[in-house]
mmCIF file of C-alpha atoms in Angstrom:
data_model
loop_
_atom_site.group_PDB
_atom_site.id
_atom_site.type_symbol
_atom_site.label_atom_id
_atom_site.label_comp_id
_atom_site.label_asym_id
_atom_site.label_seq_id
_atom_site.Cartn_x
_atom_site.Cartn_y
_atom_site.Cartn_z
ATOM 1 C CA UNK A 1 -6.312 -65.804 14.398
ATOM 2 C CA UNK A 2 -9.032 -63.369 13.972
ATOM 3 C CA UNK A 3 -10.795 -62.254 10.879
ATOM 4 C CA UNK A 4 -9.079 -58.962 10.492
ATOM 5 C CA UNK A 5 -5.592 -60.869 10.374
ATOM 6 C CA UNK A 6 -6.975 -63.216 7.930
ATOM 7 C CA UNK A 7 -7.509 -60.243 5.779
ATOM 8 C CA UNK A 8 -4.340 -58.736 5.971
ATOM 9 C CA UNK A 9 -2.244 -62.062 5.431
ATOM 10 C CA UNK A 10 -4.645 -62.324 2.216
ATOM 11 C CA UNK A 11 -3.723 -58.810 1.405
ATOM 12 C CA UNK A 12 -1.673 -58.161 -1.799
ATOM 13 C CA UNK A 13 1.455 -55.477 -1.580
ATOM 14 C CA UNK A 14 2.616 -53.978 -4.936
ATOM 15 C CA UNK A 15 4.781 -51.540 -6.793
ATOM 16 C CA UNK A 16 3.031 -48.073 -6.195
ATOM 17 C CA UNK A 17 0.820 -49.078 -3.273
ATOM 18 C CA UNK A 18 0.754 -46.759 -0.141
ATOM 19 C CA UNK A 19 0.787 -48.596 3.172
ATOM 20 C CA UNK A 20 1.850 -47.712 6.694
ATOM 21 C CA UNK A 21 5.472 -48.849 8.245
ATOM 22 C CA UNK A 22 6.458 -48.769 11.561
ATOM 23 C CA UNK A 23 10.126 -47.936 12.567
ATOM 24 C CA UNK A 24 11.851 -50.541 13.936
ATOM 25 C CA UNK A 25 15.478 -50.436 13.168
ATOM 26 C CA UNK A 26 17.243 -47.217 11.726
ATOM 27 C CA UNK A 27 20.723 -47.246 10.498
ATOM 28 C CA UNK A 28 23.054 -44.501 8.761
ATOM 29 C CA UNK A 29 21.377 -45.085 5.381
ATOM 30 C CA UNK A 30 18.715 -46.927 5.611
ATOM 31 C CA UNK A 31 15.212 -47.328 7.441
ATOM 32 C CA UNK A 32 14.078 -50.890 8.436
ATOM 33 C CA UNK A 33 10.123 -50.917 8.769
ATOM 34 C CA UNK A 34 7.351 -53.065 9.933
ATOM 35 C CA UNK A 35 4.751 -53.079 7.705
ATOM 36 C CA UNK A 36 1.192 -54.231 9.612
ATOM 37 C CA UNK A 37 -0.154 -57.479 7.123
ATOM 38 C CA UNK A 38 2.768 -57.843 4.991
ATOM 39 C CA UNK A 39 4.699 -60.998 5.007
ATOM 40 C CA UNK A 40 7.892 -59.869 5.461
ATOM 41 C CA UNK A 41 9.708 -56.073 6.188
ATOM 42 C CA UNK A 42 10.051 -52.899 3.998
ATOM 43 C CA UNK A 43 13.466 -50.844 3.972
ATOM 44 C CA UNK A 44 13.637 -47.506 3.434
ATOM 45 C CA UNK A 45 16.489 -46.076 1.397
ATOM 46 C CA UNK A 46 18.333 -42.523 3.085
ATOM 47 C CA UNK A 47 17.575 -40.930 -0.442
ATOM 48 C CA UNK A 48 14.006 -41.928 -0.354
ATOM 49 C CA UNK A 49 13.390 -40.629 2.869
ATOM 50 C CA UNK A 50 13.458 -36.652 2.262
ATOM 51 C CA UNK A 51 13.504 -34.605 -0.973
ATOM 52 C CA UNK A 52 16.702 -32.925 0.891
ATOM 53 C CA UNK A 53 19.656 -34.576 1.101
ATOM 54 C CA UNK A 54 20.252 -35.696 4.485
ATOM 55 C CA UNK A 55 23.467 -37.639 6.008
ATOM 56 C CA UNK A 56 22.199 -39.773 8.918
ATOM 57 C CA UNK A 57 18.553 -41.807 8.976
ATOM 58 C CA UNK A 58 18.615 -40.437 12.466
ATOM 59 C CA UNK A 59 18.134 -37.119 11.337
ATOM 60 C CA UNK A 60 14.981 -37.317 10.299
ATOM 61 C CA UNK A 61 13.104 -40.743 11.635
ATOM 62 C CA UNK A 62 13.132 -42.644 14.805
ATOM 63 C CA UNK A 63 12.378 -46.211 16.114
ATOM 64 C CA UNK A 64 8.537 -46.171 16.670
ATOM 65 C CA UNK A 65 7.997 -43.394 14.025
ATOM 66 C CA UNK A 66 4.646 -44.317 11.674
ATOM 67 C CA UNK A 67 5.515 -43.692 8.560
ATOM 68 C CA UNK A 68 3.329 -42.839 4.955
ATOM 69 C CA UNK A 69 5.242 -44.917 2.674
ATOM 70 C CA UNK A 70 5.043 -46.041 -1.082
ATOM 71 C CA UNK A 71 6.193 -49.394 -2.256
ATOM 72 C CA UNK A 72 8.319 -48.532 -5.161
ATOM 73 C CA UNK A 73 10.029 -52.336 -5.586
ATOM 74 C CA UNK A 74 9.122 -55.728 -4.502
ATOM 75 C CA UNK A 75 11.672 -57.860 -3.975
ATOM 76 C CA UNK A 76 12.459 -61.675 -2.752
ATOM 77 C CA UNK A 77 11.199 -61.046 1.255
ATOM 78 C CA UNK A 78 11.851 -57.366 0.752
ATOM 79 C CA UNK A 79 10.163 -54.194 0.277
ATOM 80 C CA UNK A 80 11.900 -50.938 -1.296
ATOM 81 C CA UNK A 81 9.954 -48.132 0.133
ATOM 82 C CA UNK A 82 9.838 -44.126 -0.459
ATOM 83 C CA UNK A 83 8.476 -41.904 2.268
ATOM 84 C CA UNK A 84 9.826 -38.916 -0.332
ATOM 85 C CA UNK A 85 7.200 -39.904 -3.303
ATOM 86 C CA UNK A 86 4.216 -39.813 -0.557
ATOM 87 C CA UNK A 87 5.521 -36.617 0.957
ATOM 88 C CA UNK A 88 6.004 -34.960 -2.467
ATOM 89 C CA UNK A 89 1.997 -36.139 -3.734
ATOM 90 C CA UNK A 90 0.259 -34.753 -0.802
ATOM 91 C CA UNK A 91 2.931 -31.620 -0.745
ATOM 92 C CA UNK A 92 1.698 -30.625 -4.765
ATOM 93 C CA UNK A 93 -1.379 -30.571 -4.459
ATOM 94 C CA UNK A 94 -1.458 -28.107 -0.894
ATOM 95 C CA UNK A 95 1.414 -25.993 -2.566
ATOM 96 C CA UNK A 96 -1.093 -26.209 -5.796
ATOM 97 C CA UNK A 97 -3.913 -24.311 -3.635
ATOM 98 C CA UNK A 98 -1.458 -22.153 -2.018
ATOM 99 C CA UNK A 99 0.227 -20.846 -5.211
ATOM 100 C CA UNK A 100 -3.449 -19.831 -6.897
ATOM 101 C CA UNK A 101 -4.712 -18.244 -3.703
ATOM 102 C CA UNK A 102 -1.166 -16.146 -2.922
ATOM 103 C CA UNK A 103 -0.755 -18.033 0.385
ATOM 104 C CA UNK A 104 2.323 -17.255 2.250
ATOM 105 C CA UNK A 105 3.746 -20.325 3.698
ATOM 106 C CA UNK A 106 5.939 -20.047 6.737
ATOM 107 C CA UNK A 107 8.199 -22.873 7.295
ATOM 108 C CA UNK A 108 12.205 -23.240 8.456
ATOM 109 C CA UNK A 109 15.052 -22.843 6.163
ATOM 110 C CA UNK A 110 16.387 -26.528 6.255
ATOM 111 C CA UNK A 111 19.875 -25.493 3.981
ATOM 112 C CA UNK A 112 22.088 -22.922 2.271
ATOM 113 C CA UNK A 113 23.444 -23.530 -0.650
ATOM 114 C CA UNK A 114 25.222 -21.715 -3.366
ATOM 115 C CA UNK A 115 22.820 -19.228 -4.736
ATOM 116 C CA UNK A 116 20.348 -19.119 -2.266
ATOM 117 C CA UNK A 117 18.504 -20.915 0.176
ATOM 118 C CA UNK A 118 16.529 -24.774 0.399
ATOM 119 C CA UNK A 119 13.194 -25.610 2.190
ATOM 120 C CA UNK A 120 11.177 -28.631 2.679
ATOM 121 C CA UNK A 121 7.645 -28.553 1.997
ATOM 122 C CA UNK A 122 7.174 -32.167 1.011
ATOM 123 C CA UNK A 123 9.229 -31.151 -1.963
ATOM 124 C CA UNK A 124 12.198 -29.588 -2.182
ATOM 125 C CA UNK A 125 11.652 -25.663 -2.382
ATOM 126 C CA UNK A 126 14.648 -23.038 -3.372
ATOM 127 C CA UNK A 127 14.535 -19.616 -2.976
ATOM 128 C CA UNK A 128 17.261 -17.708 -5.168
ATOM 129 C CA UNK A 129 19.488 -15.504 -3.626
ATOM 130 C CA UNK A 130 17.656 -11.988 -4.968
ATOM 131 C CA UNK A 131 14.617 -13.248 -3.835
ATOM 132 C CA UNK A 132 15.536 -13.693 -0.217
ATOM 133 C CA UNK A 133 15.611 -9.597 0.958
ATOM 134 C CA UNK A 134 14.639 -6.811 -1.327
ATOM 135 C CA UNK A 135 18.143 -5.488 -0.077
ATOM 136 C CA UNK A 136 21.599 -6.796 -1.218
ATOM 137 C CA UNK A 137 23.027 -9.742 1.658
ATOM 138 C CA UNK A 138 26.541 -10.525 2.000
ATOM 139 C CA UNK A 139 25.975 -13.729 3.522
ATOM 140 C CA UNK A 140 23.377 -16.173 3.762
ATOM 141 C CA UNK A 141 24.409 -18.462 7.082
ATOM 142 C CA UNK A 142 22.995 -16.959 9.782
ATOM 143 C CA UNK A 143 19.305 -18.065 7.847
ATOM 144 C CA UNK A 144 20.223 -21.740 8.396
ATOM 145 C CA UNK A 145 17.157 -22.951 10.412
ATOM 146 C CA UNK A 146 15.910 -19.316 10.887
ATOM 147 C CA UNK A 147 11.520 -19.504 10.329
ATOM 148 C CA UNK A 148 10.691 -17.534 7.534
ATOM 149 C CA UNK A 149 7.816 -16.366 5.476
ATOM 150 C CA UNK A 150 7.436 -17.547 1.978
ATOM 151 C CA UNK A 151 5.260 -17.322 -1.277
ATOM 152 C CA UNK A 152 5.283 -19.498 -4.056
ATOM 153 C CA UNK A 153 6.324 -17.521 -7.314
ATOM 154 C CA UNK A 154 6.487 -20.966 -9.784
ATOM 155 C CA UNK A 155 6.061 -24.558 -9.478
ATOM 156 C CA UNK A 156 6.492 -27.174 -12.340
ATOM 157 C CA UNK A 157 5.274 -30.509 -11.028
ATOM 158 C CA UNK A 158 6.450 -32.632 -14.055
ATOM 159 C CA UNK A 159 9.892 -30.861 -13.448
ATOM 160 C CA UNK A 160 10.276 -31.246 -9.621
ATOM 161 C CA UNK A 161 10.461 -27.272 -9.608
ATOM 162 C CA UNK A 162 9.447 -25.302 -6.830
ATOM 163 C CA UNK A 163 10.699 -21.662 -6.510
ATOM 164 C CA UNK A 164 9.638 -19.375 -3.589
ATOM 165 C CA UNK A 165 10.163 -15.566 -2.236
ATOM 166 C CA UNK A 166 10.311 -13.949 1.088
ATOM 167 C CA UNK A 167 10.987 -11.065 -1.077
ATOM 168 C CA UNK A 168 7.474 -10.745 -2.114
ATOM 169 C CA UNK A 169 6.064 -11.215 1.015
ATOM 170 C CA UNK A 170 8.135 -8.064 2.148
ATOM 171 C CA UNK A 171 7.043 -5.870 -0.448
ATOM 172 C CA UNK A 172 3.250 -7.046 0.128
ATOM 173 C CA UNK A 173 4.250 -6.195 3.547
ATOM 174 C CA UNK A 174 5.407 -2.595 2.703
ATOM 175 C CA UNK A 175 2.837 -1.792 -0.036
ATOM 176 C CA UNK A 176 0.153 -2.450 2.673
ATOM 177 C CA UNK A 177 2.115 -0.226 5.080
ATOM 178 C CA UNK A 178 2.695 2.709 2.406
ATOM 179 C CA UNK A 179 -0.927 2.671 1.478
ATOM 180 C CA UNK A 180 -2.138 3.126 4.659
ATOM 181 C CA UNK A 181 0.449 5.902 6.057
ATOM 182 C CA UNK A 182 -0.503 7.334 2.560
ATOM 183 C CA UNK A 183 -3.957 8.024 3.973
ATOM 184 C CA UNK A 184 -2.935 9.259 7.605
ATOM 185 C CA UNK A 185 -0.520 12.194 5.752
ATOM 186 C CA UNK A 186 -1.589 15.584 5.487
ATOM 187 C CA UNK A 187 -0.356 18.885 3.452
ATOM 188 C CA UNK A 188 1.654 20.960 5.584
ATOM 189 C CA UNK A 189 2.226 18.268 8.090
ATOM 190 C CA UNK A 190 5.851 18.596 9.443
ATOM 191 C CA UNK A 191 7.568 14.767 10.287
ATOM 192 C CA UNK A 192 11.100 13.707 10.611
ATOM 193 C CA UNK A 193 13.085 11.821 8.201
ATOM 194 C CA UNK A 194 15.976 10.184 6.707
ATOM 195 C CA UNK A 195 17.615 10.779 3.480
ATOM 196 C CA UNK A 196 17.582 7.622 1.512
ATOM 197 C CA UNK A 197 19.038 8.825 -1.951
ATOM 198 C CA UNK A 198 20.591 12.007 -3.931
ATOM 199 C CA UNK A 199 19.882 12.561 -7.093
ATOM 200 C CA UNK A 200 20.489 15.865 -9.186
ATOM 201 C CA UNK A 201 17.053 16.976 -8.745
ATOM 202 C CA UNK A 202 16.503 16.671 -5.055
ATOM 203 C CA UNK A 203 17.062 14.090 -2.262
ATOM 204 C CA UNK A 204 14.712 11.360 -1.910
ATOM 205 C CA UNK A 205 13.555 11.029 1.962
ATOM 206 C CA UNK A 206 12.298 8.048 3.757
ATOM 207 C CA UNK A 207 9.497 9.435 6.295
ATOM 208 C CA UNK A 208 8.399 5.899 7.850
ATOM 209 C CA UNK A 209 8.205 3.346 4.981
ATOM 210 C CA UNK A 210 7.626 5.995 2.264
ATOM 211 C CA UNK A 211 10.347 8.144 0.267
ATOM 212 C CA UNK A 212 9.239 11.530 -0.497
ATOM 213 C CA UNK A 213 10.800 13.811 -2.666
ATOM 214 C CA UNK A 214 12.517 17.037 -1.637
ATOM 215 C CA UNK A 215 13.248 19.023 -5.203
ATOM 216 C CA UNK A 216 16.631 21.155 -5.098
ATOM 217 C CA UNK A 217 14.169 23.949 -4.900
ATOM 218 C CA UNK A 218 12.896 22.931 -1.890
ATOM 219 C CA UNK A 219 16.084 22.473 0.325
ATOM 220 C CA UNK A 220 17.441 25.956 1.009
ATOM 221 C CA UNK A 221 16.438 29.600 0.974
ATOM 222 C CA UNK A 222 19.699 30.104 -0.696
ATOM 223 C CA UNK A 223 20.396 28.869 -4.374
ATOM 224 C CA UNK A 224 21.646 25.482 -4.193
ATOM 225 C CA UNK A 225 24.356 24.012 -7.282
ATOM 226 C CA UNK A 226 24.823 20.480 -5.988
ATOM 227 C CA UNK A 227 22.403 18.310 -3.535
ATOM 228 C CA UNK A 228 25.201 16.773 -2.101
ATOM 229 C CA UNK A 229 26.682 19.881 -0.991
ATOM 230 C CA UNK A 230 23.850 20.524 1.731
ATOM 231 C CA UNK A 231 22.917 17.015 2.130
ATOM 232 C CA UNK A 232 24.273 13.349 2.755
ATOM 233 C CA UNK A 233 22.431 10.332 2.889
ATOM 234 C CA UNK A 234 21.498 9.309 6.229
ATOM 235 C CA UNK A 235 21.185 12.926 7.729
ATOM 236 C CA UNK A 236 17.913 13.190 9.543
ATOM 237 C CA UNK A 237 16.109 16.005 8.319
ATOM 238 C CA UNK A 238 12.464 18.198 9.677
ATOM 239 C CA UNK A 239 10.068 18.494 6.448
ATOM 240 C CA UNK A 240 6.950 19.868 5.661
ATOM 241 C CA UNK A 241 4.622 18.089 3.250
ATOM 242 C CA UNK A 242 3.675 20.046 0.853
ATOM 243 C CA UNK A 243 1.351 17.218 -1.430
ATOM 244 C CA UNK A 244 -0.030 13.717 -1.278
ATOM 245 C CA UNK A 245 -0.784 12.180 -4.580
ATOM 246 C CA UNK A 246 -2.492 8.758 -3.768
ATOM 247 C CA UNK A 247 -2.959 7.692 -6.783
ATOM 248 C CA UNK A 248 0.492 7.434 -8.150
ATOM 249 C CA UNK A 249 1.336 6.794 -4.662
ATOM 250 C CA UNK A 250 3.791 10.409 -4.617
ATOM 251 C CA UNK A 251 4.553 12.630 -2.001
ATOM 252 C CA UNK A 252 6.418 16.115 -2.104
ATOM 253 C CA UNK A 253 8.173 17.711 0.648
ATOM 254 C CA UNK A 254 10.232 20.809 1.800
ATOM 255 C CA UNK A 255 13.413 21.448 4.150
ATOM 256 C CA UNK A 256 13.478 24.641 3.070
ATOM 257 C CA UNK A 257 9.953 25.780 4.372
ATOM 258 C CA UNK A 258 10.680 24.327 8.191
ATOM 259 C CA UNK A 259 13.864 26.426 8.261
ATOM 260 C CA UNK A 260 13.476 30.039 9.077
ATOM 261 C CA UNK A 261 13.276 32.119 6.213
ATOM 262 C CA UNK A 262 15.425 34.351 5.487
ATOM 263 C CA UNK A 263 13.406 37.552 5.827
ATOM 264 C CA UNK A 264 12.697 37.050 9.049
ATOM 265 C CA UNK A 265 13.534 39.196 11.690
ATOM 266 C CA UNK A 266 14.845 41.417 9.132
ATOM 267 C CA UNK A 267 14.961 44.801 10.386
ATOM 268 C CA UNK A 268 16.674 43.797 13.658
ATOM 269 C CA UNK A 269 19.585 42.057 11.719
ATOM 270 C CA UNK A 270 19.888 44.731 9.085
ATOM 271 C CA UNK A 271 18.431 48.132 10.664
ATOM 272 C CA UNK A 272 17.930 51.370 8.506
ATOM 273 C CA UNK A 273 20.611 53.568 8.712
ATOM 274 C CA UNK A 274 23.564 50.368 9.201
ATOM 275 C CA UNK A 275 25.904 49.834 7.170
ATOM 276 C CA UNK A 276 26.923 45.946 5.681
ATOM 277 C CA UNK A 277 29.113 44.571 2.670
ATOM 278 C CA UNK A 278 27.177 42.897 -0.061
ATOM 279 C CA UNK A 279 27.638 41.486 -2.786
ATOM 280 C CA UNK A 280 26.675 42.716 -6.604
ATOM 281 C CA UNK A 281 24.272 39.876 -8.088
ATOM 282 C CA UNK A 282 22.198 41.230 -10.774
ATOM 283 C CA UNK A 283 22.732 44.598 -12.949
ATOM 284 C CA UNK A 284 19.470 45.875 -14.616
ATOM 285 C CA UNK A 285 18.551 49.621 -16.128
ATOM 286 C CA UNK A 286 17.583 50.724 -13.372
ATOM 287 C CA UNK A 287 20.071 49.947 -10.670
ATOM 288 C CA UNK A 288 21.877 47.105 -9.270
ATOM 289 C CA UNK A 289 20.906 43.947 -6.514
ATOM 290 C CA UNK A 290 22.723 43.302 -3.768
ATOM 291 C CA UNK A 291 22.962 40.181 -1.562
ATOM 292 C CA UNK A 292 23.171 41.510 2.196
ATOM 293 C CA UNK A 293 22.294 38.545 4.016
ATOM 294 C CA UNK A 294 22.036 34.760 2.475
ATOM 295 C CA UNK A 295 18.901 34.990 0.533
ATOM 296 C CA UNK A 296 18.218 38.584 1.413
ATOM 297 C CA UNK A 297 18.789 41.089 -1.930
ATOM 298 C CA UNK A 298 18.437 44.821 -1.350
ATOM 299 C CA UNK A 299 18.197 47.285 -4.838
ATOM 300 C CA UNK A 300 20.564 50.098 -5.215
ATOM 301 C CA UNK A 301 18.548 52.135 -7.677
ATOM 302 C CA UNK A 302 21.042 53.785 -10.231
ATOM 303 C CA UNK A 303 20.322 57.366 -8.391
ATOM 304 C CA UNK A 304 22.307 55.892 -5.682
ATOM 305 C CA UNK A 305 25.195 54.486 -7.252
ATOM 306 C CA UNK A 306 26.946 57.044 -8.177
ATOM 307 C CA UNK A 307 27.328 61.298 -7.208
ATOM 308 C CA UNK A 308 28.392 61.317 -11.202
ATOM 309 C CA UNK A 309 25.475 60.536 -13.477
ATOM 310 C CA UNK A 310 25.394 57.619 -14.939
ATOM 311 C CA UNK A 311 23.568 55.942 -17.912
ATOM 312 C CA UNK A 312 23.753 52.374 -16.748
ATOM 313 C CA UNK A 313 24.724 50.541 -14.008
ATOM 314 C CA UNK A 314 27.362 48.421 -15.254
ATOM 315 C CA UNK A 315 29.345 51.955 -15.787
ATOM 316 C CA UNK A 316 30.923 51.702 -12.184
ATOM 317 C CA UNK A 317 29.633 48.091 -11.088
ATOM 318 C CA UNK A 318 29.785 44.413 -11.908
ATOM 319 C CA UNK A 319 28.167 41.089 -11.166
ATOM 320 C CA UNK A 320 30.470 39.290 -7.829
ATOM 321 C CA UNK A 321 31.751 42.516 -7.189
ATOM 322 C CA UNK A 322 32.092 43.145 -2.916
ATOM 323 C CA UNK A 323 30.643 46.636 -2.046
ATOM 324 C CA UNK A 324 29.548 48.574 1.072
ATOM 325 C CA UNK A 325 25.880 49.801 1.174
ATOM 326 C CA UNK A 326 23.615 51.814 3.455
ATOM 327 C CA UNK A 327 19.920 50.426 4.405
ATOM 328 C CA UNK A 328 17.855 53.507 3.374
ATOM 329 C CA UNK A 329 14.514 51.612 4.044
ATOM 330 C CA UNK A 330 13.469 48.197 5.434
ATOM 331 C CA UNK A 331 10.058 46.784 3.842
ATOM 332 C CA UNK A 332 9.367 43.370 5.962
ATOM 333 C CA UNK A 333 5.816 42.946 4.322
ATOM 334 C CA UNK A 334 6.652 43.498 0.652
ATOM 335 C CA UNK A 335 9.873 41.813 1.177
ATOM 336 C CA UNK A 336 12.072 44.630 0.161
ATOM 337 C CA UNK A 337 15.058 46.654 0.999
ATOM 338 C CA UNK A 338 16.472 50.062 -0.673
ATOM 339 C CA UNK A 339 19.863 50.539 -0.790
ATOM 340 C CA UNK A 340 22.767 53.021 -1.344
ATOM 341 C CA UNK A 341 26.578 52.882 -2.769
ATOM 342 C CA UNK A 342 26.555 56.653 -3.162
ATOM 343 C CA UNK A 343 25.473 57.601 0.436
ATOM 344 C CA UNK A 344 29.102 56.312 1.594
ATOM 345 C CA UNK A 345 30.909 58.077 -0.931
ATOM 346 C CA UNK A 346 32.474 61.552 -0.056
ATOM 347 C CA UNK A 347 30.962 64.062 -2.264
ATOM 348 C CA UNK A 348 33.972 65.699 -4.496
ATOM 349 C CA UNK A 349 33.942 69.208 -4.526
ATOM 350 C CA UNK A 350 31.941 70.536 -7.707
ATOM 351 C CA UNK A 351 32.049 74.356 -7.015
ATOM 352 C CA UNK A 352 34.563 76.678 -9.515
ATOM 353 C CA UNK A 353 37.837 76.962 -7.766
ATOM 354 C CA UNK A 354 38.563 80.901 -6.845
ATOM 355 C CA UNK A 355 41.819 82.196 -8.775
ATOM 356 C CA UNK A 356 44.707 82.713 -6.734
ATOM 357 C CA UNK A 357 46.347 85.701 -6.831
ATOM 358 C CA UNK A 358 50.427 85.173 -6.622
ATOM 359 C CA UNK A 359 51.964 86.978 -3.835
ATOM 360 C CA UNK A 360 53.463 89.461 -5.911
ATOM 361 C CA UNK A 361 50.445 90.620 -7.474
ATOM 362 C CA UNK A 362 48.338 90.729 -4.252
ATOM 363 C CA UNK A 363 46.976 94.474 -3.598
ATOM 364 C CA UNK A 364 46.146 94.609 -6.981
ATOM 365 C CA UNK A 365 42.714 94.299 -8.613
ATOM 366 C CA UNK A 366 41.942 91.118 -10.968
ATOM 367 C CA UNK A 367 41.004 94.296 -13.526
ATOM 368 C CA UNK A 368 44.563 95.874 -12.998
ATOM 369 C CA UNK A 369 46.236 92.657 -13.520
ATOM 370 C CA UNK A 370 44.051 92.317 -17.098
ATOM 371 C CA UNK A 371 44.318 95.708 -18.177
ATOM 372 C CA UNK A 372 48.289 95.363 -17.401
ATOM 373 C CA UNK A 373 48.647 92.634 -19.438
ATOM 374 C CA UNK A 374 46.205 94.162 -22.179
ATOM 375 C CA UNK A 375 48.181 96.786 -22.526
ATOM 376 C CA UNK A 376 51.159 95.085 -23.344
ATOM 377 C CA UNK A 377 49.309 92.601 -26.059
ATOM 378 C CA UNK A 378 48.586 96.104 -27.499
ATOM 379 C CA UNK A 379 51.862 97.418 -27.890
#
């Protein structure tokens, strides 16, 4: 016998030692080892072998396997071993260094359970269920032995605690990818996007990891009562940007400035000299708005409302009111267009209608028809 085997039959085993086992026997629950300079064998129990619960030995070890193993009882020419306890004290401390330098661990989703999801890392590790996605899932199974990315988010040694995210990593993920499309945007760039949310003061629109805003203001020519009415989430929509804020990480945008406006082309659509139906939308002193055209207002000045004068507007018209108007003039540069009610009115006849004579008095003169009837107020 040489030296070295003198050694190792001299060699003491006790309760908390680590030693090295070889596999050679493995049955549904339990592990039968060979351990090299110990007098007799070491068994492993199926709940010492993984911090997950496992149904089968075979499902984790093998005849042959070497194994990392802590003597947690000796007993009369028998060994209780725990490869579990050695897993779990070289698993703290890595997870330890990971957790205070924000490591993401990647590593396969060994389980799902009610509320989440479980992963060995030497230790059992659960990730809750709102901490999976930053988005709502319906069900978890289709993540049972799926590889994911991880990062711790609390650990309690003393307690056996280990709680991780793939959440977080997504939103490091996206933050990264905001902050840098943040710096490639440019105002009055025009992109494509997708309407993520309404809200009453505009529609919130995702343009490739970022949601801009789109105020109410800013998504028609024409006034606009409701968002939803023009918009519904998950339309794809052109818009312009109109400014980056990088510091608070905000970006405004327009659908109403890629559209054509509503001035334009103007004098072809509404010519001087045609006539269109409009519609009455504000009355002031000195005449009256009309809508011709969606966005396009023409003013009737109060000298061509009427033939009769009047002394204000509101006289003859009212706001909503449907009327016909003439396009006296068409100003494309100043944006404005003169109108007129009175120019399709017929004029009434103003002039003093001439007397007519009856038939019986015709050859007569108007003064022998007076003086006849003077004369008889004198008698």
């Amino acid at each position: 016998m040489s030296e070295d085997m003198n050694l190792d039959t001299q060699r003491e085993f006790n309760e908390g030692d680590r030693v090295t086992g070889k596999v050679v026997k493995v049955e549904d629950k339990s592990v039968t080892v060979e351990i090299s300079g110990a007098p007799f064998d070491g068994v492993i129990p199926i709940s010492e072998i993984s911090s997950l619960h496992i149904e089968k030995a075979s499902d984790i070890v093998s005849v042959g396997d070497e194994l990392e193993l802590m003597i947690t009882k000796v007993e009369d020419d028998i060994y209780v071993l725990s490869k579990r306890k050695v897993d779990a004290v070289d698993a703290w401390d890595s997870l330890e260094e990971k957790f205070n330098t924000k490591e993401t661990i990647e590593t396969e989703v060994k389980d799902v359970v009610k509320g989440g999801l479980v992963v060995d890392l030497g230790v059992r590790g659960f990730i809750p269920a709102s901490l999976v996605e930053d988005h709502f899932v319906e069900s978890f199974e289709e993540y049972k032995g799926r590889m994911m990315t991880f990062k711790i988010v609390e650990m309690d040694k003393e307690k056996n605690r280990l709680i991780l995210s793939h959440r977080a990593v997504i939103q490091e993920e996206k933050a990264a990818q905001k902050g840098a499309l943040l710096e490639e945007l440019e105002d009055g760039q025009v992109i494509e996007g997708t309407v993520q949310r309404l809200a009453s003061f505009g529609a919130f629109v995702d343009i490739g990891g970022i949601d801009g805003l789109v105020h109410i203001s800013q998504l028609s020519h024409n006034h606009v009562e409701k968002v939803e009415d023009v918009l519904t989430v998950g339309d794809k929509v052109t818009v312009k940007i109109l400014s980056v804020d990088l510091d608070s990480e905000r970006v405004s945008l327009s659908i109403k400035e890629t559209l054509e406006g509503p001035w334009e082309g103007i004098e072809d659509k509404v010519p001087k000299g045609s006539v269109v139906e409009g519609t009455v939308k504000r009355l002031v002193s000195y005449g009256a708005f009309v809508e011709i055209l969606p966005g396009v207002e023409g003013l009737v000045h109060i000298s061509r409302i009427s033939h009769d004068h009047i002394g204000t507007p509101n006289e003859v018209l009212e706001e909503g009111q449907k009327v016909d108007v003439k396009v006296l003039d068409v100003n494309v540069e100043e944006g404005r267009l003169s109108l007129s009610i009175k120019d399709l009115i017929e004029k009434e006849n103003e002039s003093i209608h001439e007397y007519k004579m009856p038939e019986e008095s015709q050859g007569f003169s108007i003064s022998d028809v007076i003086g006849d009837q003077l004369k008889k107020f004198t008698e």
